[in-house]
Coordinates of C-alpha atoms in Angstrom, one line a residue:
M4 CA 44.6 -30.7 -101.3
A5 CA 44.2 -30.9 -97.5
R6 CA 42.3 -28.1 -95.5
H7 CA 43.8 -26.4 -92.4
R8 CA 41.7 -25.2 -89.4
D9 CA 40.8 -21.5 -89.2
G10 CA 43.2 -19.8 -86.7
S11 CA 40.4 -18.0 -84.9
A12 CA 38.5 -21.2 -83.9
V13 CA 38.3 -22.2 -80.2
R14 CA 39.7 -25.6 -79.2
K15 CA 37.2 -27.5 -77.2
I16 CA 38.2 -29.0 -73.8
S17 CA 36.6 -32.1 -72.4
R18 CA 34.5 -31.3 -69.2
G19 CA 34.8 -34.7 -67.6
P20 CA 38.3 -34.4 -66.2
I21 CA 37.5 -30.9 -64.8
I22 CA 34.4 -32.1 -62.9
A23 CA 36.4 -35.0 -61.5
M24 CA 39.1 -32.7 -60.3
V25 CA 36.6 -30.4 -58.6
A26 CA 34.9 -33.3 -56.9
V27 CA 38.2 -34.5 -55.5
V28 CA 39.1 -31.0 -54.2
I29 CA 35.7 -30.8 -52.4
V30 CA 36.1 -34.2 -50.8
V31 CA 39.6 -33.3 -49.7
L32 CA 38.5 -30.0 -48.2
G33 CA 35.5 -31.6 -46.5
V34 CA 37.7 -34.3 -44.9
V35 CA 40.3 -31.7 -43.7
G36 CA 37.5 -29.4 -42.4
W37 CA 35.9 -32.3 -40.5
F38 CA 39.1 -33.1 -38.8
Q39 CA 39.7 -29.5 -37.9
L40 CA 36.1 -29.1 -36.6
R41 CA 36.5 -32.3 -34.5
A42 CA 39.8 -31.0 -33.1
H43 CA 38.2 -27.5 -32.4
T44 CA 35.2 -29.1 -30.7
G45 CA 37.4 -31.3 -28.6
E46 CA 39.4 -28.2 -27.6
Q47 CA 36.2 -26.4 -26.6
G48 CA 35.1 -29.4 -24.5
Q49 CA 38.4 -29.5 -22.8
Q50 CA 38.3 -25.7 -22.2
A51 CA 34.7 -26.0 -20.8
A52 CA 35.8 -28.8 -18.6
A53 CA 38.7 -26.8 -17.4
T54 CA 36.5 -23.8 -16.5
C55 CA 34.3 -26.1 -14.3
V56 CA 37.3 -27.5 -12.4
S57 CA 35.4 -26.8 -9.1
G58 CA 32.2 -28.4 -10.4
R59 CA 28.7 -27.1 -11.1
Q60 CA 26.7 -25.1 -8.6
T61 CA 23.1 -23.9 -8.6
L62 CA 22.3 -20.4 -7.7
P63 CA 19.0 -20.6 -5.6
I64 CA 16.8 -17.5 -6.1
S65 CA 13.5 -16.9 -4.3
A66 CA 11.2 -14.5 -6.0
D67 CA 7.7 -13.2 -5.4
A68 CA 5.2 -15.1 -7.5
T69 CA 4.3 -12.0 -9.5
I70 CA 7.8 -11.5 -10.9
A71 CA 9.0 -15.2 -10.8
P72 CA 7.9 -16.1 -14.4
A73 CA 9.8 -13.2 -15.9
L74 CA 12.9 -13.9 -13.8
S75 CA 12.7 -17.6 -14.7
A76 CA 12.8 -16.7 -18.4
L77 CA 15.8 -14.4 -17.7
A78 CA 17.5 -17.2 -15.7
R79 CA 17.2 -19.6 -18.7
A80 CA 18.7 -17.0 -21.0
Y81 CA 21.5 -16.4 -18.4
N82 CA 22.2 -20.1 -18.1
A83 CA 22.6 -20.3 -21.9
T84 CA 25.5 -17.9 -21.7
G85 CA 27.5 -20.5 -19.8
P86 CA 28.3 -18.4 -16.7
V87 CA 31.4 -19.4 -14.7
I88 CA 32.1 -18.0 -11.3
R89 CA 35.4 -18.9 -9.5
D90 CA 35.8 -22.0 -11.6
H91 CA 32.1 -23.1 -10.9
C92 CA 29.7 -23.5 -13.8
I93 CA 26.6 -21.6 -12.5
T94 CA 22.9 -22.5 -13.1
A95 CA 20.4 -19.9 -11.9
A96 CA 17.2 -21.5 -10.5
V97 CA 14.2 -19.3 -9.7
T98 CA 11.6 -20.5 -7.2
A99 CA 8.3 -18.6 -6.9
A100 CA 7.5 -18.0 -3.2
D101 CA 5.2 -15.7 -1.2
S102 CA 7.2 -12.8 0.3
A103 CA 5.8 -13.3 3.8
A104 CA 6.6 -17.1 3.7
T105 CA 10.2 -16.4 2.6
F106 CA 10.6 -13.8 5.3
A107 CA 9.2 -16.3 7.9
A108 CA 11.6 -19.0 6.7
L109 CA 14.6 -16.7 6.8
T110 CA 13.9 -15.5 10.3
A111 CA 12.9 -18.8 11.8
P112 CA 15.1 -19.8 14.7
T113 CA 17.4 -22.9 14.3
P114 CA 16.3 -25.8 16.5
P115 CA 18.8 -26.6 19.3
G116 CA 21.4 -28.9 17.9
G117 CA 19.9 -28.6 14.4
Q118 CA 21.4 -27.4 11.1
P119 CA 20.4 -23.9 9.7
A120 CA 17.7 -24.2 7.1
A121 CA 18.8 -23.8 3.5
T122 CA 18.3 -20.2 2.3
P123 CA 18.3 -18.6 -1.1
A124 CA 21.4 -16.8 -2.2
L125 CA 19.2 -14.1 -3.8
W126 CA 15.8 -12.9 -2.7
V127 CA 13.4 -10.7 -4.8
P128 CA 10.3 -9.9 -2.7
Q129 CA 7.6 -7.6 -3.9
S130 CA 8.7 -4.5 -2.0
T131 CA 11.3 -2.9 0.2
L132 CA 8.9 -3.4 3.2
W133 CA 10.3 -7.0 3.4
T134 CA 14.0 -6.3 3.0
D135 CA 13.8 -3.5 5.6
R136 CA 12.0 -5.8 8.0
L137 CA 14.7 -8.5 7.4
A138 CA 17.4 -6.0 8.1
A139 CA 15.7 -4.9 11.3
V140 CA 15.2 -8.5 12.5
N141 CA 18.5 -10.0 11.5
P142 CA 21.0 -7.6 9.8
Q143 CA 23.5 -10.5 9.3
L144 CA 21.1 -12.0 6.7
V145 CA 21.4 -8.9 4.5
S146 CA 24.5 -8.7 2.4
G147 CA 24.8 -5.3 0.7
A148 CA 22.1 -2.8 -0.3
P149 CA 19.0 -4.0 -2.1
D150 CA 18.9 -3.3 -5.8
S151 CA 15.5 -2.8 -7.4
V152 CA 15.2 -4.8 -10.7
A153 CA 11.7 -3.5 -11.6
S154 CA 8.8 -1.7 -10.2
T155 CA 5.0 -1.2 -10.5
P156 CA 2.7 1.3 -8.7
V157 CA -0.1 0.2 -6.4
V158 CA -3.5 1.2 -7.8
L159 CA -7.1 0.2 -7.2
A160 CA -8.7 -2.4 -9.4
V161 CA -12.3 -1.3 -9.6
A162 CA -15.6 -1.9 -11.4
P163 CA -15.5 0.1 -14.7
P164 CA -18.4 2.4 -13.6
V165 CA -16.5 3.4 -10.5
A166 CA -13.4 4.3 -12.6
K167 CA -15.4 6.2 -15.1
T168 CA -17.2 8.2 -12.5
L169 CA -14.3 9.0 -10.2
A170 CA -11.6 9.5 -12.9
A171 CA -12.5 13.2 -13.3
H172 CA -11.8 13.9 -9.7
P173 CA -9.9 10.8 -8.3
P174 CA -9.7 10.4 -4.6
A175 CA -6.5 10.9 -2.7
W176 CA -5.0 8.1 -0.6
R177 CA -6.1 9.9 2.5
D178 CA -9.7 9.9 1.3
L179 CA -10.0 6.1 1.2
P180 CA -11.0 5.7 4.9
R181 CA -13.8 8.1 4.4
L182 CA -15.0 6.5 1.2
Q183 CA -14.8 3.1 2.8
S184 CA -16.7 4.1 5.9
D185 CA -19.2 6.6 4.6
P186 CA -22.3 4.5 3.6
H187 CA -23.3 7.3 1.1
A188 CA -19.8 8.1 -0.4
L189 CA -20.4 6.9 -3.9
D190 CA -24.0 8.2 -3.9
A191 CA -22.5 11.7 -3.4
S192 CA -19.8 11.1 -6.0
G193 CA -22.3 10.5 -8.9
L194 CA -23.3 6.8 -8.4
P195 CA -26.7 6.9 -6.8
G196 CA -27.6 3.7 -5.1
W197 CA -24.1 2.4 -4.8
G198 CA -23.6 3.4 -1.2
G199 CA -20.0 3.5 0.1
L200 CA -16.9 2.3 -1.6
R201 CA -16.6 -1.4 -0.7
L202 CA -12.9 -1.8 -0.8
A203 CA -11.5 -5.3 -0.1
M204 CA -8.4 -5.4 2.1
P205 CA -7.1 -9.0 1.7
T206 CA -4.0 -9.9 3.8
G207 CA -3.3 -13.5 2.7
P208 CA -0.4 -14.7 0.5
G209 CA 0.4 -12.5 -2.5
S210 CA -1.4 -9.5 -1.0
D211 CA 1.4 -7.0 -0.5
A212 CA -0.6 -4.4 -2.4
T213 CA -2.9 -4.2 0.6
A214 CA -0.1 -3.4 3.0
L215 CA 1.4 -0.8 0.6
A216 CA -2.0 0.8 0.1
A217 CA -2.5 1.0 3.9
T218 CA 0.9 2.5 4.3
A219 CA 0.1 5.1 1.6
V220 CA -3.0 6.0 3.5
A221 CA -1.0 6.3 6.8
T222 CA 1.7 8.4 5.1
A223 CA -0.9 10.8 3.6
T224 CA -2.8 11.0 6.9
A225 CA 0.4 11.8 8.8
G226 CA 1.1 14.9 6.7
P227 CA 1.8 16.2 3.2
G228 CA 4.7 14.9 1.1
P229 CA 6.0 11.5 0.3
G230 CA 7.2 10.6 3.8
P231 CA 8.8 8.5 5.1
L232 CA 6.3 7.5 7.7
T233 CA 7.9 7.4 11.1
E234 CA 7.2 5.0 14.0
A235 CA 5.8 7.9 16.1
A236 CA 3.4 9.0 13.2
A237 CA 2.3 5.4 12.7
H238 CA 1.2 5.2 16.3
S239 CA -0.6 8.5 16.3
A240 CA -4.3 8.6 16.7
P241 CA -5.2 9.9 13.3
V242 CA -3.0 7.4 11.5
T243 CA -4.2 4.5 13.6
A244 CA -7.8 5.5 13.1
A245 CA -7.4 5.8 9.3
V246 CA -5.8 2.3 9.0
A247 CA -8.3 0.7 11.4
T248 CA -11.2 2.2 9.4
L249 CA -9.8 0.8 6.2
A250 CA -9.7 -2.7 7.8
S251 CA -12.8 -2.6 10.0
A252 CA -15.1 -1.1 7.3
A253 CA -14.0 -3.4 4.6
P254 CA -16.5 -5.9 3.2
H255 CA -16.9 -9.0 5.3
P256 CA -16.1 -11.7 4.8
T257 CA -13.2 -10.2 2.9
P258 CA -11.5 -12.3 0.2
P259 CA -8.3 -13.9 1.6
T260 CA -6.0 -12.9 -1.2
T261 CA -5.7 -10.2 -3.9
A262 CA -6.1 -12.9 -6.6
V263 CA -9.3 -14.1 -5.1
A264 CA -10.6 -10.6 -4.7
L265 CA -9.8 -9.8 -8.4
T266 CA -11.7 -12.9 -9.5
A267 CA -14.7 -12.0 -7.4
L268 CA -14.6 -8.4 -8.7
H269 CA -14.7 -9.3 -12.3
T270 CA -17.2 -12.1 -12.0
Q271 CA -19.9 -10.1 -10.2
T272 CA -23.1 -9.6 -12.2
D273 CA -24.3 -6.3 -10.7
A274 CA -21.5 -4.0 -9.7
A275 CA -23.8 -1.6 -7.9
T276 CA -25.1 -4.1 -5.4
A277 CA -22.2 -6.5 -5.4
P278 CA -20.2 -7.2 -2.3
L279 CA -17.0 -5.6 -3.8
H280 CA -16.3 -2.4 -5.6
A281 CA -12.5 -2.3 -5.5
V282 CA -9.3 -4.0 -4.3
P283 CA -5.7 -2.6 -4.0
V284 CA -3.4 -4.2 -6.6
T285 CA -0.2 -3.4 -8.5
A286 CA -0.6 -2.2 -12.0
Q287 CA 1.2 -5.3 -13.1
Q288 CA -1.2 -7.6 -11.3
L289 CA -4.2 -5.8 -12.9
Y290 CA -2.6 -6.2 -16.3
R291 CA -1.9 -9.8 -15.7
A292 CA -5.5 -10.4 -14.5
T293 CA -7.0 -8.8 -17.6
E294 CA -4.6 -10.7 -19.9
D295 CA -5.5 -14.0 -18.3
N296 CA -9.2 -13.2 -18.4
P297 CA -10.0 -11.3 -21.7
G298 CA -13.1 -9.2 -21.3
A299 CA -12.9 -9.1 -17.5
A300 CA -14.8 -6.1 -16.1
L301 CA -11.9 -4.5 -14.4
A302 CA -10.5 -1.0 -14.6
E303 CA -7.7 1.1 -13.0
L304 CA -8.3 3.9 -10.6
V305 CA -5.1 5.8 -9.5
P306 CA -5.5 7.7 -6.2
T307 CA -3.7 11.0 -6.1
G308 CA -0.7 11.7 -3.9
A309 CA 2.6 10.0 -3.4
A310 CA 2.3 6.5 -5.0
P311 CA 3.2 3.4 -3.1
M312 CA 5.5 1.2 -5.2
A313 CA 6.2 -2.5 -5.4
D314 CA 9.9 -2.0 -6.2
Y315 CA 11.1 -5.7 -6.3
P316 CA 14.5 -5.2 -4.5
A317 CA 17.0 -7.9 -5.2
I318 CA 18.9 -8.6 -2.0
Q319 CA 21.8 -11.0 -1.5
V320 CA 21.1 -13.2 1.5
G321 CA 23.9 -13.7 4.0
G322 CA 24.4 -16.7 6.3
P323 CA 26.2 -20.0 6.7
N324 CA 24.6 -21.5 3.5
V325 CA 25.8 -18.8 1.2
D326 CA 29.5 -18.9 0.3
E327 CA 31.6 -16.5 -1.7
T328 CA 30.8 -18.2 -5.0
M329 CA 27.1 -17.9 -4.4
A330 CA 27.4 -14.3 -3.4
R331 CA 29.3 -13.4 -6.6
A332 CA 26.9 -15.4 -8.7
A333 CA 24.0 -13.6 -7.2
S334 CA 25.6 -10.2 -8.0
A335 CA 26.4 -11.3 -11.5
F336 CA 22.8 -12.4 -12.1
V337 CA 21.4 -9.1 -10.9
E338 CA 23.9 -7.3 -13.1
Y339 CA 22.8 -9.4 -16.1
I340 CA 19.0 -8.8 -15.6
R341 CA 19.6 -5.0 -15.3
R342 CA 21.1 -4.8 -18.8
P343 CA 18.8 -2.9 -21.2
E344 CA 18.2 -5.9 -23.4
Q345 CA 17.1 -8.1 -20.4
Q346 CA 15.0 -5.3 -18.9
Q347 CA 12.7 -5.5 -22.0
T348 CA 11.6 -9.0 -20.8
L349 CA 10.4 -7.4 -17.5
A350 CA 8.8 -4.5 -19.4
A351 CA 6.9 -6.9 -21.6
A352 CA 5.5 -8.6 -18.5
G353 CA 4.0 -5.3 -17.3
F354 CA 6.8 -3.9 -15.0
L355 CA 8.3 -0.5 -15.1
V356 CA 12.1 -0.6 -15.7
D357 CA 14.9 1.9 -15.7
A358 CA 16.1 1.0 -19.2
G359 CA 15.3 3.8 -21.6
G360 CA 13.4 2.8 -24.7
A361 CA 11.8 -0.3 -23.1
T362 CA 8.4 -1.0 -24.7
M363 CA 5.4 -1.6 -22.4
P364 CA 2.6 -3.8 -23.6
T365 CA -0.7 -2.4 -24.7
S366 CA -3.7 -2.8 -22.3
A367 CA -7.2 -1.5 -22.2
A368 CA -7.2 -1.6 -18.4
V369 CA -3.8 -0.3 -17.4
A370 CA -2.1 2.9 -18.5
F371 CA 1.4 2.0 -17.2
T372 CA 1.9 5.6 -16.2
R373 CA 5.0 6.3 -14.2
P374 CA 4.0 8.2 -11.0
E375 CA 5.1 11.8 -10.7
Q376 CA 5.9 11.3 -7.0
T377 CA 6.5 8.0 -5.2
M378 CA 6.0 7.2 -1.5
A379 CA 9.2 7.0 0.5
A380 CA 9.6 3.6 2.2
P381 CA 8.5 3.8 5.8
T382 CA 10.8 2.9 8.6
A383 CA 10.6 -0.8 9.5
A384 CA 9.0 0.0 12.9
A385 CA 6.4 2.2 11.2
A386 CA 5.6 -0.5 8.6
T387 CA 5.2 -3.1 11.4
A388 CA 2.9 -0.7 13.3
V389 CA 0.7 -0.2 10.2
G390 CA 0.6 -4.0 9.6
T391 CA -0.4 -4.7 13.2
V392 CA -3.4 -2.3 13.0
L393 CA -4.3 -3.7 9.6
A394 CA -4.4 -7.2 10.9
N395 CA -6.0 -6.4 14.2
P396 CA -8.1 -3.2 13.8
S397 CA -9.4 -1.7 17.0
P398 CA -12.8 -2.9 18.1
G399 CA -13.7 0.7 18.5
A400 CA -12.8 3.6 20.8
A401 CA -14.6 5.2 23.7
T402 CA -15.3 8.8 22.7
T403 CA -17.3 11.6 24.2
I404 CA -18.3 14.1 21.5
L405 CA -18.3 17.6 23.0
L406 CA -20.1 19.8 20.4
D407 CA -20.3 23.6 20.3
I408 CA -23.9 24.7 19.6
S409 CA -23.3 28.4 20.2
G410 CA -24.8 31.2 18.1
S411 CA -21.8 31.3 15.7
M412 CA -22.6 27.8 14.6
S413 CA -25.7 29.3 12.8
T414 CA -23.3 30.7 10.1
D415 CA -24.4 29.7 6.6
E416 CA -21.8 27.6 4.7
G417 CA -22.7 25.9 1.5
G418 CA -26.4 26.4 1.9
Q419 CA -26.6 24.9 5.4
T420 CA -25.7 26.1 8.8
R421 CA -22.3 25.3 10.2
L422 CA -24.0 23.2 12.9
R423 CA -26.0 21.2 10.3
N424 CA -22.9 20.5 8.2
T425 CA -21.1 19.3 11.4
T426 CA -24.0 17.1 12.6
D427 CA -24.3 15.5 9.2
D428 CA -20.6 14.6 9.2
L429 CA -20.9 13.2 12.7
A430 CA -23.9 11.1 11.8
R431 CA -22.2 9.7 8.7
R432 CA -19.1 8.8 10.7
I433 CA -21.1 7.3 13.6
G434 CA -23.0 5.2 11.1
A435 CA -19.8 3.6 9.9
L436 CA -18.4 2.8 13.4
P437 CA -18.6 -0.8 14.6
D438 CA -21.3 -1.7 17.2
S439 CA -18.6 -2.2 19.8
A440 CA -17.5 1.5 19.5
D441 CA -18.4 3.5 22.7
V442 CA -19.8 6.9 21.9
G443 CA -21.5 9.6 23.9
L444 CA -22.7 13.1 23.0
R445 CA -22.5 16.4 25.0
V446 CA -23.3 19.9 23.7
F447 CA -22.4 23.2 25.1
S448 CA -23.4 26.9 25.1
A449 CA -24.4 29.3 27.8
A450 CA -26.9 28.1 30.5
L451 CA -28.1 25.0 28.7
D452 CA -29.0 23.2 31.9
G453 CA -29.6 25.8 34.5
P454 CA -26.3 27.2 35.5
E455 CA -24.4 24.5 33.6
P456 CA -23.2 25.5 30.1
W457 CA -23.4 21.9 28.9
V458 CA -25.9 19.1 28.7
E459 CA -25.5 15.3 28.1
K460 CA -27.7 14.4 25.1
V461 CA -26.7 10.7 24.9
P462 CA -24.6 8.9 27.7
G463 CA -21.5 7.1 26.5
G464 CA -21.6 3.3 25.9
P465 CA -21.5 0.7 23.0
L466 CA -23.5 1.7 20.0
S467 CA -25.4 -1.5 20.0
D468 CA -26.7 -1.0 23.5
R469 CA -30.3 0.1 23.8
I470 CA -31.5 3.3 25.4
G471 CA -35.2 2.9 25.8
S472 CA -36.8 1.9 22.5
Q473 CA -33.7 2.7 20.4
T474 CA -30.1 1.6 20.1
R475 CA -27.5 4.1 21.2
R476 CA -26.6 4.6 17.5
Q477 CA -30.2 5.6 16.8
S478 CA -30.4 7.8 19.8
L479 CA -27.2 9.7 18.6
D480 CA -28.7 10.1 15.2
T481 CA -32.0 11.5 16.7
A482 CA -30.1 13.9 19.0
L483 CA -27.8 15.2 16.3
N484 CA -30.8 15.9 14.0
G485 CA -32.6 17.8 16.7
L486 CA -29.9 20.3 17.6
S487 CA -30.1 24.0 16.9
P488 CA -27.7 27.0 17.6
A489 CA -28.0 28.6 21.1
T490 CA -26.0 31.6 22.5
S491 CA -22.5 32.1 23.7
T492 CA -19.5 29.7 23.8
H493 CA -18.5 28.3 27.2
T494 CA -15.7 26.0 26.2
Y495 CA -13.4 25.7 29.2
P496 CA -15.9 24.6 31.9
S497 CA -17.6 22.3 29.5
L498 CA -14.3 20.7 28.4
Q499 CA -13.2 20.3 32.0
D500 CA -16.4 18.5 33.1
A501 CA -16.4 16.2 30.0
Y502 CA -12.7 15.3 30.7
D503 CA -13.4 14.6 34.4
D504 CA -16.4 12.4 33.4
A505 CA -14.4 10.5 30.8
V506 CA -11.7 9.6 33.4
A507 CA -14.3 8.6 36.0
H508 CA -16.1 6.3 33.5
Y509 CA -13.0 5.1 31.7
A510 CA -13.6 2.2 29.3
P511 CA -10.8 -0.3 29.7
G512 CA -9.3 -2.1 26.6
K513 CA -10.1 0.8 24.3
P514 CA -8.6 4.2 23.3
N515 CA -10.5 6.8 25.4
S516 CA -10.9 10.4 24.2
V517 CA -12.9 13.6 24.3
L518 CA -13.6 15.0 20.8
L519 CA -14.1 18.8 21.1
I520 CA -15.7 20.5 18.0
T521 CA -15.9 24.3 18.2
D522 CA -15.9 27.4 16.1
G523 CA -15.1 30.1 18.6
P524 CA -13.2 31.2 21.7
N525 CA -14.3 30.5 25.2
D526 CA -16.3 33.5 26.4
D527 CA -17.3 32.3 29.9
A528 CA -16.5 35.4 32.1
A529 CA -16.2 33.2 35.2
Y530 CA -13.7 30.8 33.6
K531 CA -11.3 32.8 31.4
S532 CA -7.9 31.4 32.5
S533 CA -6.3 28.9 30.1
S534 CA -3.6 28.2 32.6
T535 CA -6.3 27.2 35.1
L536 CA -7.9 24.8 32.5
L537 CA -4.5 23.2 31.8
A538 CA -3.8 22.8 35.6
N539 CA -7.2 21.3 36.2
L540 CA -6.9 18.8 33.4
E541 CA -3.5 17.8 34.6
Q542 CA -4.9 17.2 38.1
A543 CA -7.8 15.1 36.8
A544 CA -5.5 12.9 34.6
D545 CA -4.9 9.4 35.7
P546 CA -1.9 7.5 34.1
A547 CA -3.8 4.3 34.6
K548 CA -6.8 5.7 32.7
P549 CA -5.4 7.8 29.8
V550 CA -7.9 10.0 28.1
R551 CA -6.8 12.3 25.2
V552 CA -8.5 15.4 24.0
D553 CA -8.8 15.8 20.3
V554 CA -9.9 19.1 18.8
I555 CA -11.5 20.2 15.6
T556 CA -11.7 24.0 15.2
I557 CA -13.8 25.5 12.4
G558 CA -12.6 28.9 11.1
D559 CA -10.4 31.3 12.9
N560 CA -10.2 30.6 16.7
P561 CA -8.4 32.9 19.1
D562 CA -8.2 30.0 21.5
L563 CA -6.2 27.8 19.1
T564 CA -2.9 28.1 21.1
T565 CA -4.7 27.0 24.3
L566 CA -6.4 24.1 22.5
Q567 CA -3.1 23.0 21.0
A568 CA -1.6 23.0 24.5
V569 CA -4.6 20.9 25.8
A570 CA -4.2 18.4 23.1
A571 CA -0.4 18.2 23.6
Q572 CA -0.8 17.7 27.3
T573 CA -3.3 14.8 26.9
G574 CA -1.7 13.1 23.9
G575 CA -4.4 14.4 21.5
T576 CA -4.5 16.0 18.0
V577 CA -5.8 19.3 16.7
R578 CA -7.3 19.6 13.3
T579 CA -8.2 23.1 11.9
V580 CA -10.6 23.5 9.0
T581 CA -11.5 26.8 7.3
G582 CA -15.2 26.0 7.1
S583 CA -17.8 23.3 7.5
A584 CA -18.8 22.9 3.9
G585 CA -16.6 20.5 1.7
P586 CA -14.7 17.4 2.6
A587 CA -12.2 18.8 5.1
L588 CA -14.5 18.7 8.1
G589 CA -15.6 15.2 7.2
D590 CA -12.0 14.0 6.9
A591 CA -11.2 15.5 10.3
V592 CA -14.2 13.8 11.9
T593 CA -13.2 10.5 10.3
A594 CA -9.6 10.8 11.5
L595 CA -10.5 11.6 15.1
L596 CA -13.7 9.8 15.8
Q597 CA -12.5 6.2 15.7

């Protein structure tokens, strides 16, 4: 009897036909997909070709060498997006160039009959100093307002012991001329045996930080606040003296560039006796130097006051070589690099950016602190004036020091008499002046020389000249050390005679001045009229032999209004200090004794 299958059993299906069918389907889908992809790719190529109907065009960008690597990386990322401007396919190309060299090329005259030189469509110098100068020289080359793409503050790169010692009480920008010129500045600051601050001031390619530091000193010297420095202030005696001191008292020979100075600074074996102690740099330059030279003995010192900034303005360059397409391409590139995701590239390179949340690199040498107050950009004329003095510091002024040695100068201040504090500050400043400086010394009080209330201790002349067995510099030091307080203050007749003598013995080719230092009012009973003094000074003045009267008053002085009028009439400056102890008197002497 035959058996039947159980109804619950599963009928087996052969796998071979199924596998064959799946394989056929996959092949068919692959072939169809390939044809579709080929068609889509062809359409993309046709679309890309259609967008470049006007061809390809290169966007030439000139950037300062310090930011050029980061901008080059951003240009490559930008080019990968396939930018198209007015039917032109755009390729951004960044060229590293010194800001001064680019400025010279942009402002170079076109030879007669020649073609204008090719110019970049976009320029990113290190600071607004350059774009302002370009706008002042040829406003037609500036298209629109500059747009800062990154920034970095100017600081001092110093030997680590200097940073460690001065960090507790960092100097202000206005203090740098005194620290630079005082041969004992660091000794007094806690570094015995170091002498003065040997601050290099390079002016070669890539040394914009020097100009920015000098401008910060000039701005701080001109008055409190962030500026801007005006042309009149830049030409004033205190500002000119401060900038000239920075340059003339710098170590010589000075390194030609910031990069060379940084290398010299971190390769010195004995920082205390080495030729250099410091150099102005941007924080980004210092970061880069320490990254490229691991273990380099470099540290950051941030002077107090409004911070000068390298603000990297992007400026569209106008002119016959830049058409509408290039102008729009330049604008589009700047817009691209200012996006938060692109700003991180700049932050990673050590620049401060506006994008919130950008991550700065870690560094043992640089804090990447955003300044609380930034220096306002000076006027173009003021920046030019500072640059001129920096490049060509005065060989020294011709100054007659007229020093009050009346009885009130015996007042004790800080453990020494007011007179001793004053003569110490004068001796330090004279010690820092160049040999070509022309200095003389007169002192005044009642009846010092018979009926005369004044006496000439050292006649004026170059400091290197000899007076008997000593140089004039040595004679001044000896005379200052030998002074002692006398009796009453006879300011007016002493000042008139000193001014008359300065005009009569005018030193051509130099700024000529009388520096009056006094702590009390004129009490000469025979010469009490301030109007007579002003009239006599006006009569003695010679426009061909300009002599200014600068004044330092110590403490309250009832004659202040008269002395201010004297200074204003002769083109001089008045500095008031509350006492002779502390740095204020030394700063005033440094500013007015060029």
